Structures are given as structure tokens and as C-alpha cells.
PDB file of C-alpha atoms in Angstrom:
ATOM      1  CA  MET A   1      11.894  68.143  63.791  1.00 76.00           C
ATOM      2  CA  ASN A   2      10.747  64.745  63.572  1.00 83.00           C
ATOM      3  CA  LEU A   3       8.607  62.547  66.200  1.00 84.00           C
ATOM      4  CA  LEU A   4       9.551  60.302  68.431  1.00 78.00           C
ATOM      5  CA  HIS A   5       8.517  56.532  69.049  1.00 71.00           C
ATOM      6  CA  SER A   6       9.311  56.998  72.710  1.00 68.00           C
ATOM      7  CA  PRO A   7       6.850  57.787  74.251  1.00 73.00           C
ATOM      8  CA  ALA A   8       4.362  56.584  72.258  1.00 74.00           C
ATOM      9  CA  PRO A   9       1.948  58.651  70.476  1.00 82.00           C
ATOM     10  CA  GLU A  10      -1.507  58.681  71.822  1.00 85.00           C
ATOM     11  CA  TYR A  11      -4.410  58.547  68.836  1.00 87.00           C
ATOM     12  CA  TYR A  12      -7.578  60.284  69.252  1.00 89.00           C
ATOM     13  CA  ILE A  13      -9.629  60.025  65.677  1.00 89.00           C
ATOM     14  CA  CYS A  14      -8.982  59.227  62.465  1.00 90.00           C
ATOM     15  CA  ALA A  15     -10.954  59.715  59.381  1.00 92.00           C
ATOM     16  CA  LYS A  16     -10.676  60.449  56.035  1.00 95.00           C
ATOM     17  CA  LYS A  17     -11.708  63.634  54.430  1.00 95.00           C
ATOM     18  CA  VAL A  18     -12.803  65.005  50.671  1.00 94.00           C
ATOM     19  CA  PHE A  19     -13.205  68.349  50.144  1.00 89.00           C
ATOM     20  CA  GLU A  20     -15.871  70.275  48.159  1.00 85.00           C
ATOM     21  CA  ALA A  21     -15.096  72.554  45.048  1.00 79.00           C
ATOM     22  CA  GLY A  22     -14.532  75.678  46.731  1.00 76.00           C
ATOM     23  CA  GLU A  23     -13.542  74.412  50.369  1.00 82.00           C
ATOM     24  CA  GLU A  24     -10.199  75.324  51.737  1.00 77.00           C
ATOM     25  CA  HIS A  25      -8.176  73.707  54.853  1.00 80.00           C
ATOM     26  CA  VAL A  26      -9.636  76.107  58.080  1.00 85.00           C
ATOM     27  CA  THR A  27      -7.448  78.385  59.641  1.00 88.00           C
ATOM     28  CA  ARG A  28      -6.420  77.657  63.037  1.00 90.00           C
ATOM     29  CA  ILE A  29      -3.924  76.809  65.790  1.00 92.00           C
ATOM     30  CA  TYR A  30      -5.290  73.104  66.343  1.00 92.00           C
ATOM     31  CA  LYS A  31      -4.277  71.339  69.901  1.00 94.00           C
ATOM     32  CA  ARG A  32      -3.420  68.353  68.868  1.00 94.00           C
ATOM     33  CA  SER A  33      -1.221  66.595  65.694  1.00 94.00           C
ATOM     34  CA  VAL A  34      -2.605  65.634  63.096  1.00 96.00           C
ATOM     35  CA  LEU A  35      -0.775  63.314  60.248  1.00 95.00           C
ATOM     36  CA  ILE A  36      -2.674  63.721  56.888  1.00 97.00           C
ATOM     37  CA  LEU A  37      -2.205  60.981  54.347  1.00 96.00           C
ATOM     38  CA  MET A  38      -3.032  62.200  50.912  1.00 96.00           C
ATOM     39  CA  LEU A  39      -4.854  60.137  48.740  1.00 96.00           C
ATOM     40  CA  SER A  40      -5.573  62.195  45.690  1.00 95.00           C
ATOM     41  CA  GLY A  41      -6.014  66.569  44.755  1.00 93.00           C
ATOM     42  CA  THR A  42      -3.879  68.928  46.200  1.00 93.00           C
ATOM     43  CA  LEU A  43      -4.109  70.263  49.717  1.00 92.00           C
ATOM     44  CA  ARG A  44      -2.435  73.883  50.136  1.00 91.00           C
ATOM     45  CA  PHE A  45      -1.708  75.687  53.544  1.00 93.00           C
ATOM     46  CA  ILE A  46       0.627  78.493  55.665  1.00 94.00           C
ATOM     47  CA  GLU A  47       1.718  76.334  59.238  1.00 94.00           C
ATOM     48  CA  GLY A  48       4.187  78.495  60.745  1.00 90.00           C
ATOM     49  CA  GLY A  49       4.636  81.126  57.666  1.00 92.00           C
ATOM     50  CA  LYS A  50       6.042  78.253  55.454  1.00 94.00           C
ATOM     51  CA  GLU A  51       3.770  77.367  52.556  1.00 94.00           C
ATOM     52  CA  ILE A  52       2.730  73.201  52.476  1.00 94.00           C
ATOM     53  CA  SER A  53       1.648  71.670  49.417  1.00 94.00           C
ATOM     54  CA  LEU A  54       0.867  67.999  49.588  1.00 95.00           C
ATOM     55  CA  GLU A  55      -0.250  65.662  46.608  1.00 95.00           C
ATOM     56  CA  ALA A  56      -1.401  61.769  46.467  1.00 95.00           C
ATOM     57  CA  GLY A  57       1.797  59.945  48.132  1.00 94.00           C
ATOM     58  CA  ASP A  58       2.636  62.683  50.207  1.00 95.00           C
ATOM     59  CA  TYR A  59       2.059  62.675  54.258  1.00 96.00           C
ATOM     60  CA  TYR A  60       2.852  65.324  56.310  1.00 96.00           C
ATOM     61  CA  ILE A  61       1.853  65.561  60.177  1.00 95.00           C
ATOM     62  CA  GLN A  62       0.805  69.184  61.339  1.00 94.00           C
ATOM     63  CA  GLN A  63       2.558  69.863  64.722  1.00 92.00           C
ATOM     64  CA  GLN A  64       0.089  71.012  67.655  1.00 92.00           C
ATOM     65  CA  LEU A  65      -0.173  74.855  68.256  1.00 93.00           C
ATOM     66  CA  ILE A  66       1.356  75.576  65.618  1.00 93.00           C
ATOM     67  CA  LEU A  67      -0.585  78.033  63.119  1.00 93.00           C
ATOM     68  CA  GLN A  68      -1.921  76.558  60.082  1.00 92.00           C
ATOM     69  CA  GLU A  69      -3.538  79.028  57.318  1.00 91.00           C
ATOM     70  CA  GLY A  70      -5.749  77.913  54.643  1.00 87.00           C
ATOM     71  CA  LEU A  71      -5.251  78.747  51.111  1.00 87.00           C
ATOM     72  CA  PRO A  72      -7.640  78.444  47.514  1.00 84.00           C
ATOM     73  CA  LEU A  73      -7.335  74.266  46.484  1.00 83.00           C
ATOM     74  CA  THR A  74      -7.885  74.543  42.927  1.00 83.00           C
ATOM     75  CA  ASP A  75      -7.615  70.510  42.802  1.00 88.00           C
ATOM     76  CA  PRO A  76     -10.029  69.114  46.098  1.00 90.00           C
ATOM     77  CA  PRO A  77      -7.820  67.085  48.169  1.00 94.00           C
ATOM     78  CA  VAL A  78      -9.151  63.679  49.638  1.00 95.00           C
ATOM     79  CA  TYR A  79      -7.374  62.497  52.628  1.00 96.00           C
ATOM     80  CA  TYR A  80      -6.832  60.128  55.546  1.00 95.00           C
ATOM     81  CA  TYR A  81      -5.919  61.790  58.782  1.00 95.00           C
ATOM     82  CA  ILE A  82      -4.734  61.218  62.225  1.00 94.00           C
ATOM     83  CA  GLU A  83      -5.068  63.404  65.109  1.00 94.00           C
ATOM     84  CA  PHE A  84      -2.685  62.973  68.194  1.00 92.00           C
ATOM     85  CA  ASN A  85      -0.604  63.860  70.490  1.00 90.00           C
ATOM     86  CA  GLY A  86       3.385  62.888  70.664  1.00 86.00           C
ATOM     87  CA  HIS A  87       6.388  64.455  71.332  1.00 85.00           C
ATOM     88  CA  PHE A  88       9.070  65.748  68.244  1.00 85.00           C
ATOM     89  CA  SER A  89      12.855  66.291  68.321  1.00 84.00           C
ATOM     90  CA  GLU A  90      15.517  67.072  65.842  1.00 83.00           C
ATOM     91  CA  SER A  91      16.486  63.088  66.361  1.00 75.00           C
ATOM     92  CA  GLY A  92      12.889  61.215  66.097  1.00 71.00           C
ATOM     93  CA  ALA A  93      12.001  57.919  63.955  1.00 75.00           C
ATOM     94  CA  LEU A  94       9.396  59.643  61.349  1.00 82.00           C
ATOM     95  CA  ALA A  95      10.226  63.063  59.418  1.00 86.00           C
ATOM     96  CA  LEU A  96       7.388  65.350  59.560  1.00 91.00           C
ATOM     97  CA  ARG A  97       6.988  64.393  56.072  1.00 92.00           C
ATOM     98  CA  GLY A  98       7.407  62.148  53.162  1.00 92.00           C
ATOM     99  CA  LYS A  99       6.189  60.296  50.844  1.00 92.00           C
ATOM    100  CA  PHE A 100       4.298  56.652  51.368  1.00 88.00           C
ATOM    101  CA  ASP A 101       2.146  53.632  49.583  1.00 88.00           C
ATOM    102  CA  PRO A 102      -1.288  54.014  49.205  1.00 90.00           C
ATOM    103  CA  ASN A 103      -1.516  50.757  48.040  1.00 87.00           C
ATOM    104  CA  ILE A 104      -0.482  50.160  51.635  1.00 85.00           C
ATOM    105  CA  ILE A 105      -1.755  52.238  54.165  1.00 88.00           C
ATOM    106  CA  THR A 106      -5.270  52.123  52.407  1.00 91.00           C
ATOM    107  CA  PRO A 107      -6.479  48.805  53.673  1.00 89.00           C
ATOM    108  CA  LEU A 108      -5.358  49.212  57.167  1.00 86.00           C
ATOM    109  CA  PHE A 109      -7.365  52.470  57.362  1.00 90.00           C
ATOM    110  CA  GLU A 110      -9.421  51.147  55.984  1.00 91.00           C
ATOM    111  CA  GLU A 111     -10.412  48.531  59.046  1.00 88.00           C
ATOM    112  CA  ALA A 112      -9.648  50.807  61.322  1.00 87.00           C
ATOM    113  CA  LEU A 113     -12.306  52.980  60.253  1.00 89.00           C
ATOM    114  CA  ARG A 114     -14.986  50.214  59.718  1.00 89.00           C
ATOM    115  CA  SER A 115     -13.819  48.898  63.294  1.00 85.00           C
ATOM    116  CA  SER A 116     -15.652  50.322  66.444  1.00 84.00           C
ATOM    117  CA  ASN A 117     -12.756  48.260  68.918  1.00 80.00           C
ATOM    118  CA  GLY A 118     -10.897  51.490  69.920  1.00 79.00           C
ATOM    119  CA  PHE A 119      -7.869  48.061  70.850  1.00 77.00           C
ATOM    120  CA  PHE A 120      -7.655  47.444  67.049  1.00 78.00           C
ATOM    121  CA  LYS A 121      -7.925  50.857  65.660  1.00 82.00           C
ATOM    122  CA  ASN A 122      -4.989  51.722  68.205  1.00 80.00           C
ATOM    123  CA  ALA A 123      -2.868  48.685  66.808  1.00 79.00           C
ATOM    124  CA  GLN A 124      -3.904  50.209  63.056  1.00 82.00           C
ATOM    125  CA  MET A 125      -2.005  53.266  64.160  1.00 84.00           C
ATOM    126  CA  ASN A 126       1.047  51.836  65.561  1.00 81.00           C
ATOM    127  CA  ARG A 127       0.841  50.217  61.870  1.00 81.00           C
ATOM    128  CA  ILE A 128       0.624  53.021  60.148  1.00 87.00           C
ATOM    129  CA  PHE A 129       3.083  55.438  61.963  1.00 85.00           C
ATOM    130  CA  ALA A 130       5.876  52.012  61.957  1.00 80.00           C
ATOM    131  CA  MET A 131       6.000  51.908  58.395  1.00 81.00           C
ATOM    132  CA  LEU A 132       5.686  55.799  57.854  1.00 85.00           C
ATOM    133  CA  SER A 133       8.821  55.222  59.823  1.00 79.00           C
ATOM    134  CA  GLY A 134      10.593  52.549  57.569  1.00 71.00           C
ATOM    135  CA  GLU A 135       9.827  50.020  59.474  1.00 56.00           C
ATOM    136  CA  ASP A 136       8.535  47.984  57.293  1.00 48.00           C
ATOM    137  CA  GLY A 137       4.997  47.370  59.771  1.00 46.00           C
ATOM    138  CA  SER A 138       5.782  42.850  60.924  1.00 49.00           C
ATOM    139  CA  PRO A 139       5.667  41.611  64.251  1.00 44.00           C
ATOM    140  CA  ASP A 140       9.228  41.960  64.435  1.00 43.00           C
ATOM    141  CA  SER A 141       8.403  46.035  64.233  1.00 63.00           C
ATOM    142  CA  THR A 142       6.025  45.924  66.377  1.00 72.00           C
ATOM    143  CA  ALA A 143       8.278  44.513  69.431  1.00 77.00           C
ATOM    144  CA  HIS A 144      10.417  47.362  69.097  1.00 74.00           C
ATOM    145  CA  LEU A 145       7.773  50.016  69.371  1.00 75.00           C
ATOM    146  CA  ILE A 146       6.492  47.458  72.320  1.00 81.00           C
ATOM    147  CA  LYS A 147      10.455  47.691  73.320  1.00 79.00           C
ATOM    148  CA  ARG A 148      10.249  50.791  73.212  1.00 76.00           C
ATOM    149  CA  TYR A 149       7.185  52.039  75.004  1.00 77.00           C
ATOM    150  CA  ILE A 150       8.530  49.440  78.267  1.00 81.00           C
ATOM    151  CA  ASP A 151      11.907  51.532  78.171  1.00 75.00           C
ATOM    152  CA  SER A 152      10.855  55.120  78.520  1.00 73.00           C
ATOM    153  CA  ASN A 153       8.277  54.136  80.935  1.00 73.00           C
ATOM    154  CA  TYR A 154       9.821  51.678  83.389  1.00 73.00           C
ATOM    155  CA  ALA A 155      10.604  53.993  86.027  1.00 75.00           C
ATOM    156  CA  SER A 156       6.877  54.135  86.196  1.00 79.00           C
ATOM    157  CA  PRO A 157       4.255  51.337  87.958  1.00 83.00           C
ATOM    158  CA  ILE A 158       3.236  50.161  84.818  1.00 85.00           C
ATOM    159  CA  THR A 159       2.088  46.390  83.826  1.00 87.00           C
ATOM    160  CA  LEU A 160       1.625  44.410  80.994  1.00 88.00           C
ATOM    161  CA  ALA A 161      -2.098  44.697  80.280  1.00 87.00           C
ATOM    162  CA  ASP A 162      -0.737  48.620  80.077  1.00 84.00           C
ATOM    163  CA  VAL A 163       1.528  47.792  77.428  1.00 83.00           C
ATOM    164  CA  ALA A 164      -1.055  45.457  75.832  1.00 80.00           C
ATOM    165  CA  ASN A 165      -4.105  48.290  76.040  1.00 77.00           C
ATOM    166  CA  HIS A 166      -1.289  51.181  74.712  1.00 76.00           C
ATOM    167  CA  PHE A 167      -0.796  49.317  71.397  1.00 73.00           C
ATOM    168  CA  GLY A 168      -4.494  47.885  70.984  1.00 71.00           C
ATOM    169  CA  TYR A 169      -3.538  43.853  71.691  1.00 77.00           C
ATOM    170  CA  SER A 170      -3.921  40.537  73.796  1.00 82.00           C
ATOM    171  CA  GLN A 171      -1.458  40.900  76.727  1.00 86.00           C
ATOM    172  CA  ASP A 172      -0.874  37.320  75.901  1.00 87.00           C
ATOM    173  CA  HIS A 173      -0.344  38.587  71.986  1.00 82.00           C
ATOM    174  CA  VAL A 174       1.840  41.284  73.152  1.00 84.00           C
ATOM    175  CA  THR A 175       4.355  38.947  74.849  1.00 88.00           C
ATOM    176  CA  ARG A 176       4.990  36.150  72.113  1.00 84.00           C
ATOM    177  CA  LEU A 177       5.597  39.433  69.629  1.00 81.00           C
ATOM    178  CA  PHE A 178       8.521  40.458  72.077  1.00 83.00           C
ATOM    179  CA  LYS A 179       9.459  36.915  73.249  1.00 84.00           C
ATOM    180  CA  ARG A 180      10.259  36.167  69.219  1.00 82.00           C
ATOM    181  CA  GLU A 181      12.105  39.252  68.735  1.00 79.00           C
ATOM    182  CA  PHE A 182      13.877  39.306  71.941  1.00 79.00           C
ATOM    183  CA  ASN A 183      14.269  35.772  73.673  1.00 82.00           C
ATOM    184  CA  MET A 184      12.306  37.269  76.232  1.00 84.00           C
ATOM    185  CA  THR A 185       9.020  39.004  77.929  1.00 86.00           C
ATOM    186  CA  PRO A 186       8.002  42.186  78.488  1.00 84.00           C
ATOM    187  CA  HIS A 187       8.285  41.240  82.218  1.00 82.00           C
ATOM    188  CA  LYS A 188      11.931  40.323  82.260  1.00 83.00           C
ATOM    189  CA  ARG A 189      11.984  43.933  80.443  1.00 80.00           C
ATOM    190  CA  LEU A 190      10.505  45.720  83.124  1.00 77.00           C
TER     191      LEU A 190
END
């Protein structure tokens, strides 16, 4: 199972979780999916009957509405997490589990945590998801995410403002990125 880029995930919150000694992952069925980006320690839980163990440099996506059961922890974990709603399929762009480089992701995540600007946070989350799916996070990668969003929503009455708001950029910036990569404006693509 993989996360689809289109339609793009809807982000809700991002935060850093630091476990105290003796604390464990809660047992729950959660309404949103959660991306976990491990920084240190070991996180252990059971999800859908399968034991999951995560260590520094691992990422994992907990899918919404699947039972997660906490397990005792011996090395208290520290991780970033992003709550989101997304769509999954067998052929999606982002695997549910993989590795990431904390040296690259940490500065992006910390900037998002410090910001009170929702558009900026959304843009940072898009960059992180793009990097995890193997895209390099360059403006070209963002342009491809924008194209996928337009292609999956063209039948709806969307505007450039809707696209810009979704990705957390200004309309001018979206137009520049798109035009540089595809030699046309987003409006022309629509």
C-alpha cells in the first residue's frame, strides 16, 4: 500500500513527540493518517495485527482507522509527526515505510514548527512528502505536485487561488514554478 500524491494529502497538524521513560504508544483507532519521522530511540506498536518497530532515520505512515496497540518501550523515542488525510493504493507514489535523512528533513520541519503561517507550514509538509517519495524537493518537484493536483481536480471549479492556497504559495510563485517546468501557465493546463 502506498500514499497517492493525487489528490494531494490534506495536512492538519505537525509536531515533535518526546516520550518520557515508561510512556508507550497509545492504543487507538485514529481518524487521520500519521506520518512518523523517527529522530532517536525506538518506537514499537502493533498496527492491524502486525508489530512495527521504528528507529532513527525510519519513516512510517500509520493509516487512518486501523487499530494501533501500544507496546512497552525500552529506549524512549523522539520523532516528528504530521497528521493528514490522504488516499492510498497499491501503486501510489510514497511507500508506507522507508528511510529518510534527518539532516535534510529536520531544518524543514523545525521551520514549520516555528511558523505561525499556515500556508508556509503546508508548503513545508508538501516538500517533506515530495522528498520522501524520491523527488528532490526542488522547484521542479513542486511543479509536478501542482500539475498532479490540477490534473486530479480539473473537473471541479478550481482557480489559481485554490491551487496556491492548497500548496501554501502565492499565485505568482505557483505560476512561475509551473511555467518554468512545463512552459505553460497553470491556467493554460486547466
